[in-house]
CSV table of C-alpha atoms in Angstrom, one decimal:
chain,number,residue,atom,x,y,z
A,7,MET,CA,146.2,62.2,94.3
A,8,ALA,CA,143.6,64.7,92.5
A,9,ALA,CA,144.1,64.7,89.2
A,10,PRO,CA,146.0,68.1,87.5
A,11,PRO,CA,143.5,70.7,86.3
A,12,THR,CA,142.4,70.5,82.4
A,13,ILE,CA,142.6,73.4,80.1
A,14,ALA,CA,138.3,73.3,80.5
A,15,ASP,CA,138.4,73.1,84.8
A,16,MET,CA,141.3,76.4,84.6
A,17,PHE,CA,138.7,77.8,81.2
A,18,ASP,CA,136.0,77.2,83.8
A,19,ASP,CA,137.1,79.2,86.8
A,20,MET,CA,137.4,82.7,84.1
A,21,ASN,CA,134.5,85.1,85.2
A,22,TRP,CA,134.1,85.5,81.3
A,23,SER,CA,132.8,81.8,81.2
A,24,VAL,CA,129.5,81.9,83.2
A,25,ASN,CA,127.8,82.3,79.5
A,26,PHE,CA,128.7,79.2,78.8
A,27,THR,CA,128.1,75.3,79.4
A,28,ARG,CA,129.7,73.0,79.7
A,29,GLN,CA,129.6,71.5,76.4
A,30,GLU,CA,130.7,75.1,75.0
A,31,ILE,CA,133.4,75.0,77.8
A,32,GLU,CA,135.3,72.5,76.5
A,33,CYS,CA,135.1,73.2,73.1
A,34,ILE,CA,136.4,76.4,73.5
A,35,ALA,CA,139.6,75.0,76.2
A,36,GLY,CA,139.9,72.1,72.8
A,37,TYR,CA,141.4,75.1,71.5
A,38,MET,CA,143.8,76.7,73.6
A,39,SER,CA,147.6,76.2,75.2
A,40,VAL,CA,148.6,77.0,78.3
A,41,GLN,CA,151.9,79.3,79.6
A,42,THR,CA,153.6,80.1,82.6
A,43,TYR,CA,155.6,83.2,83.2
A,44,GLU,CA,158.2,83.5,86.3
A,45,PRO,CA,157.6,86.6,88.3
A,46,GLY,CA,159.0,89.9,86.4
A,47,GLU,CA,159.1,88.0,83.0
A,48,VAL,CA,157.6,90.2,80.1
A,49,ILE,CA,154.0,88.6,78.9
A,50,PHE,CA,154.4,91.1,75.3
A,51,CYS,CA,155.8,94.9,74.7
A,52,GLU,CA,153.6,98.0,73.7
A,53,GLY,CA,153.8,97.3,69.8
A,54,ASP,CA,154.2,94.0,69.2
A,55,ARG,CA,152.2,92.5,66.5
A,56,GLU,CA,150.8,89.1,68.2
A,57,ASN,CA,147.3,89.0,67.9
A,58,TYR,CA,145.9,86.6,71.7
A,59,MET,CA,144.1,87.0,74.4
A,60,ALA,CA,144.9,85.5,77.5
A,61,PHE,CA,142.7,84.8,80.7
A,62,ILE,CA,144.9,84.2,84.1
A,63,ALA,CA,144.4,80.5,85.7
A,64,GLN,CA,147.0,81.5,88.2
A,65,GLY,CA,149.1,85.1,89.7
A,66,GLN,CA,149.0,88.4,88.6
A,67,VAL,CA,148.8,90.3,85.3
A,68,ASP,CA,150.9,94.3,85.4
A,69,ILE,CA,149.1,96.6,82.3
A,70,LEU,CA,152.1,98.3,81.4
A,71,LYS,CA,152.1,102.0,79.3
A,72,GLU,CA,154.5,104.2,78.5
A,73,ASN,CA,154.6,107.6,79.6
A,74,ARG,CA,155.6,111.0,77.4
A,75,ASP,CA,159.6,110.3,79.4
A,76,CYS,CA,159.8,106.7,77.8
A,77,THR,CA,158.7,105.3,81.3
A,78,GLU,CA,156.7,102.5,81.7
A,79,CYS,CA,153.9,103.1,84.1
A,80,VAL,CA,151.3,100.4,86.0
A,81,VAL,CA,148.3,101.2,83.9
A,82,VAL,CA,146.4,98.0,86.4
A,83,THR,CA,147.3,94.6,88.0
A,84,LEU,CA,145.2,91.7,86.6
A,85,SER,CA,144.6,89.4,89.2
A,86,ARG,CA,143.4,85.3,88.5
A,87,ARG,CA,139.9,84.5,86.0
A,88,THR,CA,140.1,88.0,84.0
A,89,HIS,CA,141.3,88.5,80.7
A,90,PHE,CA,143.3,89.9,78.7
A,91,GLY,CA,145.4,91.6,75.3
A,92,GLU,CA,141.9,91.4,73.4
A,93,MET,CA,142.1,94.6,71.6
A,94,ALA,CA,145.3,93.2,69.6
A,95,PHE,CA,142.8,89.9,69.0
A,96,VAL,CA,140.1,92.3,67.9
A,97,ASP,CA,141.5,94.6,65.7
A,98,ASP,CA,144.6,93.5,64.6
A,99,GLU,CA,146.7,96.3,65.5
A,100,PRO,CA,149.9,96.0,67.3
A,101,ARG,CA,149.7,96.5,71.3
A,102,SER,CA,148.5,99.8,72.7
A,103,ALA,CA,150.2,98.4,76.2
A,104,SER,CA,152.9,96.1,77.3
A,105,ALA,CA,152.1,93.0,79.7
A,106,ALA,CA,154.1,91.2,82.8
A,107,ALA,CA,154.2,88.5,85.5
A,108,ARG,CA,153.9,90.1,88.2
A,109,ASP,CA,154.5,86.6,90.5
A,110,LYS,CA,154.2,83.0,88.4
A,111,VAL,CA,151.5,83.4,86.2
A,112,THR,CA,149.6,80.7,84.2
A,113,LEU,CA,148.0,82.0,81.1
A,114,LEU,CA,144.9,80.6,79.0
A,115,VAL,CA,146.2,81.4,75.4
A,116,LEU,CA,143.6,82.2,72.9
A,117,THR,CA,145.5,82.5,69.2
A,118,LEU,CA,143.3,84.9,66.6
A,119,GLU,CA,144.0,82.1,64.1
A,120,ASN,CA,142.1,79.6,67.0
A,121,PHE,CA,139.3,81.3,66.9
A,122,GLU,CA,138.2,81.8,63.7
A,123,CYS,CA,138.7,77.9,63.6
A,124,ILE,CA,135.9,78.4,65.8
A,125,LEU,CA,133.8,81.3,63.7
A,126,ALA,CA,133.9,78.6,61.5
A,127,ASN,CA,133.3,74.8,63.2
A,128,GLN,CA,131.2,76.5,65.4
A,129,PRO,CA,129.5,80.3,64.2
A,130,CYS,CA,126.7,80.6,66.8
A,131,LEU,CA,129.6,80.0,69.9
A,132,GLY,CA,131.8,82.2,68.2
A,133,ILE,CA,129.2,85.0,67.6
A,134,LYS,CA,128.1,84.1,71.6
A,135,MET,CA,132.2,84.3,73.1
A,136,LEU,CA,132.6,88.1,70.3
A,137,ARG,CA,129.6,89.8,72.5
A,138,GLY,CA,131.6,88.9,75.5
A,139,ILE,CA,134.6,90.4,74.1
A,140,ALA,CA,132.6,93.3,73.0
A,141,SER,CA,131.2,93.4,76.1
A,142,LEU,CA,133.9,94.2,78.3
A,143,LEU,CA,135.7,96.8,76.3
A,144,SER,CA,131.9,98.4,76.4
A,145,GLN,CA,133.2,98.1,80.2
A,146,ARG,CA,136.8,98.8,79.7
A,147,LEU,CA,136.3,102.3,78.5
A,148,ARG,CA,133.1,102.9,80.4
A,149,SER,CA,135.6,102.7,83.5
A,150,THR,CA,138.2,104.9,81.1
A,151,THR,CA,135.6,107.0,80.9
A,152,GLY,CA,135.0,107.4,84.0
A,153,GLN,CA,138.4,107.9,85.2
A,154,LEU,CA,139.0,110.3,82.6
A,155,VAL,CA,136.2,112.9,83.2
A,156,TYR,CA,137.2,112.3,87.6
A,157,PHE,CA,140.7,113.4,86.6
A,158,ARG,CA,139.8,116.3,84.5
A,159,THR,CA,138.1,117.7,87.7
């Protein structure tokens, strides 16, 4: 019988990890924890002050935002190998949206506190991670800008 995957193995399977060596992946994985959620379970709510980012090892996560009628709408559904929560992780502001498990979800969670430990102990690795986060935020902003232009015309 095969051994269950380690956190490093699960993180190595993420889209975000392609720019990291196996040694760097194992280092980052040492600062992560695993959390599981059942279908429909809330991961965090808009306005929460938690500051961590999460990588989806299994399942799908709905990102939800309240509209003018105070009804939650699904903004995007994220799948395995992607991540979310990086905005509050970077700017230490309240969550700008909610997240809920669409189905059974396994997350790899990196807290800001643990990321700061990486920065202190492995500054080059921490900077490499920050560049990855900045790149993702830039991609998502470009996508949102494109969608905004599409809907305005």
